[in-house]
mmCIF file of N, CA, C and O and ligand atoms in Angstrom:
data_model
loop_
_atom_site.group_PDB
_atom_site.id
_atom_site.type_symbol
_atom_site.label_atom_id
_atom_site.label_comp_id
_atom_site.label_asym_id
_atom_site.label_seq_id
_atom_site.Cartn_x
_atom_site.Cartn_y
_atom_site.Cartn_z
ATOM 1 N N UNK K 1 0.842 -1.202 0.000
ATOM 2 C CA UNK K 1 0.000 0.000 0.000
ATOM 3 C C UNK K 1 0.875 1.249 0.000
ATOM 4 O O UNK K 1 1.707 1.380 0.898
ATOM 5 N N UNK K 2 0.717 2.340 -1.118
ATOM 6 C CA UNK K 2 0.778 3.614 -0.824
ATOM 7 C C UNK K 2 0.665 4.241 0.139
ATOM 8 O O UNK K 2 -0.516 4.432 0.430
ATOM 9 N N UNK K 3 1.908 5.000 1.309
ATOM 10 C CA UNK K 3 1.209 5.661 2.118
ATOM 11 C C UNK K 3 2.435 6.973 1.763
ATOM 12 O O UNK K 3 3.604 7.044 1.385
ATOM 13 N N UNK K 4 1.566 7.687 2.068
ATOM 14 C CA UNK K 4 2.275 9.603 1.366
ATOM 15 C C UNK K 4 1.985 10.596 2.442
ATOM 16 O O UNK K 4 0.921 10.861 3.001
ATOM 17 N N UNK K 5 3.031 11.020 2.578
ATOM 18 C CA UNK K 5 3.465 11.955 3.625
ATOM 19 C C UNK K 5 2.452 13.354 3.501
ATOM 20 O O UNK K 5 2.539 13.909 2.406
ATOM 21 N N UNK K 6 1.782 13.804 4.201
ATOM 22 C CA UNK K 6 0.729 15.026 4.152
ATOM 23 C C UNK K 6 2.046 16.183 4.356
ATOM 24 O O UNK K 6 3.032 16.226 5.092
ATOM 25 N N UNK K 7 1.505 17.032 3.334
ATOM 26 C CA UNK K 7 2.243 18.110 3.188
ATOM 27 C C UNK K 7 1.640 19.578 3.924
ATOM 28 O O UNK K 7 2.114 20.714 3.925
ATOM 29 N N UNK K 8 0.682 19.149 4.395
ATOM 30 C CA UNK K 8 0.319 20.614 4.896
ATOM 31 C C UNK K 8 0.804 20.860 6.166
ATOM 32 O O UNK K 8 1.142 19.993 6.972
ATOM 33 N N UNK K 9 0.843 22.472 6.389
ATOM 34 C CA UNK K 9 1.131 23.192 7.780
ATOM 35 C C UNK K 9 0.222 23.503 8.541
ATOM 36 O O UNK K 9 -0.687 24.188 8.073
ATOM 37 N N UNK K 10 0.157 22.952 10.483
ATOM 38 C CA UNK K 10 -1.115 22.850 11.299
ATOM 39 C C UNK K 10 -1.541 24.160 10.571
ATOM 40 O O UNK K 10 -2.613 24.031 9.980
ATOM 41 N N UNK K 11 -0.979 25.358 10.471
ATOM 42 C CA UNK K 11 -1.909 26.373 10.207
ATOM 43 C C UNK K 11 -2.666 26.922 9.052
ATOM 44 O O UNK K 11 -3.326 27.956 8.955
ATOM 45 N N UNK K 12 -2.367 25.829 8.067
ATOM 46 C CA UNK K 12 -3.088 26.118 6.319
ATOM 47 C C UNK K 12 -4.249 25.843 6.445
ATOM 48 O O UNK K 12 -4.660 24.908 7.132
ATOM 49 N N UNK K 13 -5.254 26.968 5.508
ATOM 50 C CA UNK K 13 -6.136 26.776 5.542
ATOM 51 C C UNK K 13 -6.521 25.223 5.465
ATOM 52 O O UNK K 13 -5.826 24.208 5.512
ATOM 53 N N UNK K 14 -8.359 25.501 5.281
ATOM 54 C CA UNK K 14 -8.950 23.374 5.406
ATOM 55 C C UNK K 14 -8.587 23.354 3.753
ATOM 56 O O UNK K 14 -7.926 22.335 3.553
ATOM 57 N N UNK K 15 -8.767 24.057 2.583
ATOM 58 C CA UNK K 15 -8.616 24.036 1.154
ATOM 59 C C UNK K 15 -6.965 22.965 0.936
ATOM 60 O O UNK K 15 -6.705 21.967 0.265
ATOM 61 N N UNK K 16 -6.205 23.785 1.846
ATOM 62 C CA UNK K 16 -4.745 23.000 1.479
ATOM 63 C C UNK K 16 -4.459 21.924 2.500
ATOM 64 O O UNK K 16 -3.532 21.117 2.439
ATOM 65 N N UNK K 17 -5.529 22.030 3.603
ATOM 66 C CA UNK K 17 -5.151 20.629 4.588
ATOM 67 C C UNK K 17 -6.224 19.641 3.885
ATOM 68 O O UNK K 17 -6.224 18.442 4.166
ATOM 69 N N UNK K 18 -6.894 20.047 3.208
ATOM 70 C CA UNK K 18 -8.209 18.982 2.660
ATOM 71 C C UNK K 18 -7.080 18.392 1.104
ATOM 72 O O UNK K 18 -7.086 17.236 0.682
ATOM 73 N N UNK K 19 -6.197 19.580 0.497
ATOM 74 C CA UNK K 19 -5.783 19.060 -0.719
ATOM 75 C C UNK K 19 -4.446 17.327 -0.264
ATOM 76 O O UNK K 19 -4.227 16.396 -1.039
ATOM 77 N N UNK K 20 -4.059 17.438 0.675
ATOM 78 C CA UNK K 20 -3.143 16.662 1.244
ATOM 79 C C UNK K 20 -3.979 15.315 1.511
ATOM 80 O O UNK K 20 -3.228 14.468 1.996
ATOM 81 N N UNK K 21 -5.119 14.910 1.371
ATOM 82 C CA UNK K 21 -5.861 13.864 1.583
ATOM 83 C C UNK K 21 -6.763 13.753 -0.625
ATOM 84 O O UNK K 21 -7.155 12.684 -1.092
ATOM 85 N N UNK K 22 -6.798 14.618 -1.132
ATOM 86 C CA UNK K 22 -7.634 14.093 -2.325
ATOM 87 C C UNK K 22 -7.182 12.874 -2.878
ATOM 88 O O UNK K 22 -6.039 12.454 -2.694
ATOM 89 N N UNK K 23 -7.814 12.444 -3.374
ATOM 90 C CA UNK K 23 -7.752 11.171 -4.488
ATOM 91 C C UNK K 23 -7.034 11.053 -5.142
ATOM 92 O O UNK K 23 -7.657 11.375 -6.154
ATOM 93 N N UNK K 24 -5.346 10.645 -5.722
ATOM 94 C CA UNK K 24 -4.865 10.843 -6.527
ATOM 95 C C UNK K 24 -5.378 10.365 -7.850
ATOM 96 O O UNK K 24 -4.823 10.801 -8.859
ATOM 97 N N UNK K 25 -6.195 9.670 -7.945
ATOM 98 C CA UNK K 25 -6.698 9.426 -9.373
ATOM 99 C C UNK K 25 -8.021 10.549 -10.135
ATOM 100 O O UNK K 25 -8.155 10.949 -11.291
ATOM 101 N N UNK K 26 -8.837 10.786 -8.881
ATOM 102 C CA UNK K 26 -9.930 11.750 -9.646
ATOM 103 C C UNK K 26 -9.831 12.988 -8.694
ATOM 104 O O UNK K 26 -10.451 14.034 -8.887
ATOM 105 N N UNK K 27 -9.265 12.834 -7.992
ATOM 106 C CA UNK K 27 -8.703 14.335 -7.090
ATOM 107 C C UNK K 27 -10.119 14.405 -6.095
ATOM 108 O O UNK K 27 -10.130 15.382 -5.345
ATOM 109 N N UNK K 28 -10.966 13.752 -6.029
ATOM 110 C CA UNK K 28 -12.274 14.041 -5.300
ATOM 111 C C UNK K 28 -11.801 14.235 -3.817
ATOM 112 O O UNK K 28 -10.655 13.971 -3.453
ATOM 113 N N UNK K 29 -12.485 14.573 -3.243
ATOM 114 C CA UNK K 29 -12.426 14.750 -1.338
ATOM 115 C C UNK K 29 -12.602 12.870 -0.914
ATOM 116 O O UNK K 29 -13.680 12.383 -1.253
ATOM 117 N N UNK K 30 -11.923 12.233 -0.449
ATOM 118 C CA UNK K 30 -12.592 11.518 0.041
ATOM 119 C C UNK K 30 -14.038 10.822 1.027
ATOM 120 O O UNK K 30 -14.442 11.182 2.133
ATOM 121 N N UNK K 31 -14.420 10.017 0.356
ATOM 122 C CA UNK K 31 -15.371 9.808 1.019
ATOM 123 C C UNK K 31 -15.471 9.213 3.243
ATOM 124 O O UNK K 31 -16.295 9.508 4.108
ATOM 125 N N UNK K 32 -14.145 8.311 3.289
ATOM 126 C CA UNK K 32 -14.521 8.414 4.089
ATOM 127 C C UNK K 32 -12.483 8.858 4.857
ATOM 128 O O UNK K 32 -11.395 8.729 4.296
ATOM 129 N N UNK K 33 -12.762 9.255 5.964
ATOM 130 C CA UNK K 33 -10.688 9.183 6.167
ATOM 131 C C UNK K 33 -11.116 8.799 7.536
ATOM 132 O O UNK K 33 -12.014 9.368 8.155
ATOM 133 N N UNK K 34 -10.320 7.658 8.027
ATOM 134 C CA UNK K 34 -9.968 7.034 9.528
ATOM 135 C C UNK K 34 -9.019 7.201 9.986
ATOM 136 O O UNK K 34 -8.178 6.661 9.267
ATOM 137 N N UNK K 35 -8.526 7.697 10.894
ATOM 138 C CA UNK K 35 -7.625 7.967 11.755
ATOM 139 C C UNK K 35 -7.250 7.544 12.854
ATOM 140 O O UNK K 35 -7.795 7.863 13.910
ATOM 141 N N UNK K 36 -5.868 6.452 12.720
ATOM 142 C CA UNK K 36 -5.167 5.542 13.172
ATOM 143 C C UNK K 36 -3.949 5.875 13.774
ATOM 144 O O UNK K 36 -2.898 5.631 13.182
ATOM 145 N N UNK K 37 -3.966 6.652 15.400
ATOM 146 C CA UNK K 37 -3.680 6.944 16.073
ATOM 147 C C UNK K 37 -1.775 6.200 16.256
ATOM 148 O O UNK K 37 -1.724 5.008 16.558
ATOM 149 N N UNK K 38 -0.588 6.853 16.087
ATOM 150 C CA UNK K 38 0.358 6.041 16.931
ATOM 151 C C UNK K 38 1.475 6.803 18.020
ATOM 152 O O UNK K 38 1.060 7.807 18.599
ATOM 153 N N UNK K 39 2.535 6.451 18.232
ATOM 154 C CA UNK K 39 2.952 7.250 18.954
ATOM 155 C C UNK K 39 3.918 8.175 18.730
ATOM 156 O O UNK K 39 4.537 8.728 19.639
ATOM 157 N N UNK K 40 4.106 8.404 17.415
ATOM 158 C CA UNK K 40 4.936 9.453 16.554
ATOM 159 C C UNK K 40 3.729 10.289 15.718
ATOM 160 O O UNK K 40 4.041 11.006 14.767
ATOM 161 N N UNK K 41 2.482 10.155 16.103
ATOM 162 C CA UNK K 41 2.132 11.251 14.656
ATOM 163 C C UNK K 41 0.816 9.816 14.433
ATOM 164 O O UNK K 41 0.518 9.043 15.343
ATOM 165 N N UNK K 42 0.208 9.774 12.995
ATOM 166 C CA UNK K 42 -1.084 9.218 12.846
ATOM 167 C C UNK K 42 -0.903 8.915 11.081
ATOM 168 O O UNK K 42 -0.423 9.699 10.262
ATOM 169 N N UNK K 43 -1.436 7.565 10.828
ATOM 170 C CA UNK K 43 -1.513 7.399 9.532
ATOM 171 C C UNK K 43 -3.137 7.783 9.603
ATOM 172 O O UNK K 43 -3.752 7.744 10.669
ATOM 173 N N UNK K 44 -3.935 8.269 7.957
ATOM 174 C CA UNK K 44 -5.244 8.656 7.819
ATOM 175 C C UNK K 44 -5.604 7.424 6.416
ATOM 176 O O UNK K 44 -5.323 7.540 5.223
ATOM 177 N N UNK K 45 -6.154 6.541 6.976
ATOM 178 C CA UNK K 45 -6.566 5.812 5.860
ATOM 179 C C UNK K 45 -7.829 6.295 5.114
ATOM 180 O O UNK K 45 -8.916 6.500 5.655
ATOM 181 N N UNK K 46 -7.549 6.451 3.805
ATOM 182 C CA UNK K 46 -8.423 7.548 3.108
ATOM 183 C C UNK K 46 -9.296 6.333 2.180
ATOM 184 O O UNK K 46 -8.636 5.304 2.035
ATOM 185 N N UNK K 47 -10.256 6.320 1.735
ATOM 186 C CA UNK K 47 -10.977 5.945 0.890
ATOM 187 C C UNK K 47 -12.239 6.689 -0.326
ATOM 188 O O UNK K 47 -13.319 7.168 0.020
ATOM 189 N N UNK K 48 -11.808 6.618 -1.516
ATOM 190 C CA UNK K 48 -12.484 6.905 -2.779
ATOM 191 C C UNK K 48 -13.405 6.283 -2.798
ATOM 192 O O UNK K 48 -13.086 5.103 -2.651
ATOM 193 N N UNK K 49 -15.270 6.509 -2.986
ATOM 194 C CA UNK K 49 -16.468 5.977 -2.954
ATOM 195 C C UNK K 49 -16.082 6.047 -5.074
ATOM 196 O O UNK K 49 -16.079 5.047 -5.792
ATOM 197 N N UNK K 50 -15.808 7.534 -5.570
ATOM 198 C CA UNK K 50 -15.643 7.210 -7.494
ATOM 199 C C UNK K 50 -14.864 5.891 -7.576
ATOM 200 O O UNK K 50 -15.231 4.867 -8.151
ATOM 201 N N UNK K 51 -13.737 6.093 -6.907
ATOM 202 C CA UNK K 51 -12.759 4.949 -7.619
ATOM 203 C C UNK K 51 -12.762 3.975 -6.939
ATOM 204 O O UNK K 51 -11.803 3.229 -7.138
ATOM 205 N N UNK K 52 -13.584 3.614 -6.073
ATOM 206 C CA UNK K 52 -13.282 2.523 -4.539
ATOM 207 C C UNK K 52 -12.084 2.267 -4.675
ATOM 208 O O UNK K 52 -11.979 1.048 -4.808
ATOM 209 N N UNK K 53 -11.017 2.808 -4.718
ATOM 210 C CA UNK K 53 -9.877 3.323 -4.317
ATOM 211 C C UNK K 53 -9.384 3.557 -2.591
ATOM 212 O O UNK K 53 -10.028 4.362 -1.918
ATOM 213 N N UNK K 54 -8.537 3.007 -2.140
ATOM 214 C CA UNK K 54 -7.769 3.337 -1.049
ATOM 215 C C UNK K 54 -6.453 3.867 -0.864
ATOM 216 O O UNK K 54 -5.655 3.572 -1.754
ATOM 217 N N UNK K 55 -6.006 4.625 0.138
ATOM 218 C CA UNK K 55 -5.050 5.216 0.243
ATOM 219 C C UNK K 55 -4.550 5.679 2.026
ATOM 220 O O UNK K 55 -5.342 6.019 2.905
ATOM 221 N N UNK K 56 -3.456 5.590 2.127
ATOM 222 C CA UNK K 56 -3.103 5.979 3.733
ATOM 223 C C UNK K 56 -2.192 7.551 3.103
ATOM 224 O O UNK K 56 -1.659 7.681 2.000
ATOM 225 N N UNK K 57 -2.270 8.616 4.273
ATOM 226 C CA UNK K 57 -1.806 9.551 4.147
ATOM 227 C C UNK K 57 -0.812 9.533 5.847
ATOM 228 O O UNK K 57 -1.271 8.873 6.779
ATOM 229 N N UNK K 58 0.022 10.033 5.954
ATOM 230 C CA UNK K 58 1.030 9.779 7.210
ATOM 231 C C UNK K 58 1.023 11.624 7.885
ATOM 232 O O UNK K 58 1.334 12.644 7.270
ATOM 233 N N UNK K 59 0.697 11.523 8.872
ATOM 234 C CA UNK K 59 0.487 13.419 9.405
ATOM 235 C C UNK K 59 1.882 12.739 10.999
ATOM 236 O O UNK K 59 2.039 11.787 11.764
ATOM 237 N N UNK K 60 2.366 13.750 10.716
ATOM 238 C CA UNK K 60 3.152 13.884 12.338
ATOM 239 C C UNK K 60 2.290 14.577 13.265
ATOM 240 O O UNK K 60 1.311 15.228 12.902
ATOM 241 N N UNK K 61 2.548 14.477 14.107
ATOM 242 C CA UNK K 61 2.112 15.058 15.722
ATOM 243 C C UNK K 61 1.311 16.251 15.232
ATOM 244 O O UNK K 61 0.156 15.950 14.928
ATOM 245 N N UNK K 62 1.701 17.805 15.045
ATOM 246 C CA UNK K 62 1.417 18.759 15.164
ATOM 247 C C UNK K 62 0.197 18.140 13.834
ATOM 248 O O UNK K 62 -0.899 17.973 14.370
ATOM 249 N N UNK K 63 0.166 17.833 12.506
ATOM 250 C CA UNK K 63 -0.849 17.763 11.598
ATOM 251 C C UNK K 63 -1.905 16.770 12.370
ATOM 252 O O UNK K 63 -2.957 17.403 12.455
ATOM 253 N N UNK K 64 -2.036 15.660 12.882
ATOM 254 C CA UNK K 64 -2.788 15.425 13.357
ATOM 255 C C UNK K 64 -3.207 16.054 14.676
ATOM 256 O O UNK K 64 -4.072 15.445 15.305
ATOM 257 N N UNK K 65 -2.862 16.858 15.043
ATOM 258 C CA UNK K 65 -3.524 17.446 16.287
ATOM 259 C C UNK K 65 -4.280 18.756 15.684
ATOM 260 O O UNK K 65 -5.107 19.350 16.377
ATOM 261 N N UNK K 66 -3.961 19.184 14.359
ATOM 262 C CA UNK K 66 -4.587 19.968 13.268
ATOM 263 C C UNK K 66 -6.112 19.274 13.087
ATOM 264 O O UNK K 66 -7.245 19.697 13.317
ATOM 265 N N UNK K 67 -5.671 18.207 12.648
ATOM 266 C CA UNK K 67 -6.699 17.180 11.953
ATOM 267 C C UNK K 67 -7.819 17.355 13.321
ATOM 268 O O UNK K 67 -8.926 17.806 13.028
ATOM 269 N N UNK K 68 -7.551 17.006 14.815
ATOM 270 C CA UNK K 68 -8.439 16.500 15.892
ATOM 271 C C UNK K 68 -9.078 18.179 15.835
ATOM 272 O O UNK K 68 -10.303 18.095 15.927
ATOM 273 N N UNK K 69 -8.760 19.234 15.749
ATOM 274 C CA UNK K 69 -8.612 20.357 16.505
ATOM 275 C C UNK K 69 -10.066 20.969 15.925
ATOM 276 O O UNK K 69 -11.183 21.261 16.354
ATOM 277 N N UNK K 70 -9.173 20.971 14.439
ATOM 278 C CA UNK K 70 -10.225 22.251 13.319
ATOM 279 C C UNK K 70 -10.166 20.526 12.120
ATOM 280 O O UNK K 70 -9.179 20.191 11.466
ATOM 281 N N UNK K 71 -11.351 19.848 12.171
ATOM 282 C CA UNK K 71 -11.450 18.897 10.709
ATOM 283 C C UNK K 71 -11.392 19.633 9.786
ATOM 284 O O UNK K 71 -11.683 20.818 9.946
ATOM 285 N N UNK K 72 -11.080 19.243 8.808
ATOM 286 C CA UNK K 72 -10.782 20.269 7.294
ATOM 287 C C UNK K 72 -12.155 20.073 6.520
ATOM 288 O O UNK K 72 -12.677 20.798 5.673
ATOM 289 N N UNK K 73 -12.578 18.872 7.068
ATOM 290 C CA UNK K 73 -14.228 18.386 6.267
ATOM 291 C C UNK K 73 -15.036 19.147 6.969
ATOM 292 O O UNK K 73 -15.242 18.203 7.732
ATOM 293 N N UNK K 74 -15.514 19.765 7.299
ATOM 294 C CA UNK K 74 -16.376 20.207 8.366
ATOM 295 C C UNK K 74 -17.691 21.073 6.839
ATOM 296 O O UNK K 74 -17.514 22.063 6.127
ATOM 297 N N UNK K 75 -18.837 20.121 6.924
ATOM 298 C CA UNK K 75 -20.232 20.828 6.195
ATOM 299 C C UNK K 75 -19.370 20.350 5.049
ATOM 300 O O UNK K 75 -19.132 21.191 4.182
ATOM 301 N N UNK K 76 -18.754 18.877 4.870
ATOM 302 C CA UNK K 76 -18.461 17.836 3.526
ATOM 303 C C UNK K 76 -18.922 16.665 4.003
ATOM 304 O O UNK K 76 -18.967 16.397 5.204
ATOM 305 N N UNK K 77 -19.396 15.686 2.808
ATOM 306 C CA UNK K 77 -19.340 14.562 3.150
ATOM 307 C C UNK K 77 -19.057 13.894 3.724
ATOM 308 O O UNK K 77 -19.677 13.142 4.476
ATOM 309 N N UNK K 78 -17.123 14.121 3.305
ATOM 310 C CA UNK K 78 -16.164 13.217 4.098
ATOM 311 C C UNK K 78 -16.798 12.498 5.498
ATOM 312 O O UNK K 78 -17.578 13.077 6.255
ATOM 313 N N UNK K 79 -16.301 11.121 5.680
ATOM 314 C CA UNK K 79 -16.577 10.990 7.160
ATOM 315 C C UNK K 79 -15.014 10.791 7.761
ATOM 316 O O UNK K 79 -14.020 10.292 7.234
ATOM 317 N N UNK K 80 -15.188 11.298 8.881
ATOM 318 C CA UNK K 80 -13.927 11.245 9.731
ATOM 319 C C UNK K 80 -14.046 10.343 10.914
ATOM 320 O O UNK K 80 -14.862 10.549 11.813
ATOM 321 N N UNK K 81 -13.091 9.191 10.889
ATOM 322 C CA UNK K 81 -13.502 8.373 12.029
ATOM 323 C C UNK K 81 -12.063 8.413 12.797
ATOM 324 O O UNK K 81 -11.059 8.403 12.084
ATOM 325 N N UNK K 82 -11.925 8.453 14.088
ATOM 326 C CA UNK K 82 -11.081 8.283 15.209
ATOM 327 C C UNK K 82 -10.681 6.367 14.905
ATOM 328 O O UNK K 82 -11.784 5.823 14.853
ATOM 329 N N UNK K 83 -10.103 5.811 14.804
ATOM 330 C CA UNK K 83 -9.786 4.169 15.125
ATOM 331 C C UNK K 83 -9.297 4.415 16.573
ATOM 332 O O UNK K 83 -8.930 3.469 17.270
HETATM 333 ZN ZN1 LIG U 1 -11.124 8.839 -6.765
#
């Protein structure tokens, strides 16, 4: 499995913390992203409902405490689940 390092900064807008999770094949928002807690930081297992497509995205400490703080989905589809 693909897993790709999230490029955004805790403080970028949700537009560029939401672009660090799209679909690399149809660029869509994902449908659903789970968040799999460890003790360096958090992988976000992302999933495509267009492409039933999967994907893990890797956030360190400060991006996932971004992610818990302010969701970037917030009034989107996306679902965001805690694991
Ligand atoms: Zn897709």
């Amino acid at each position: 499995m693909v897993i790709e390092a999230a490029r955004f900064r805790p403080n970028d807008p949700d537009p560029l913390v939401r672009a660090s999770f799209a679909c690399s094949l149809c660029l869509r928002e994902p449908s659903a992203a789970t968040v799999d807690h460890g003790p360096d930081g958090a992988t976000v297992l992302c999933r495509c409902a267009g492409c039933e497509t999967t994907w893990t995205v890797a956030l360190d400490l400060e991006q996932e405490l971004r992610l818990e703080l302010r969701p970037p989905w917030r009034g989107m589809s996306t679902v965001l689940r805690h694991h």
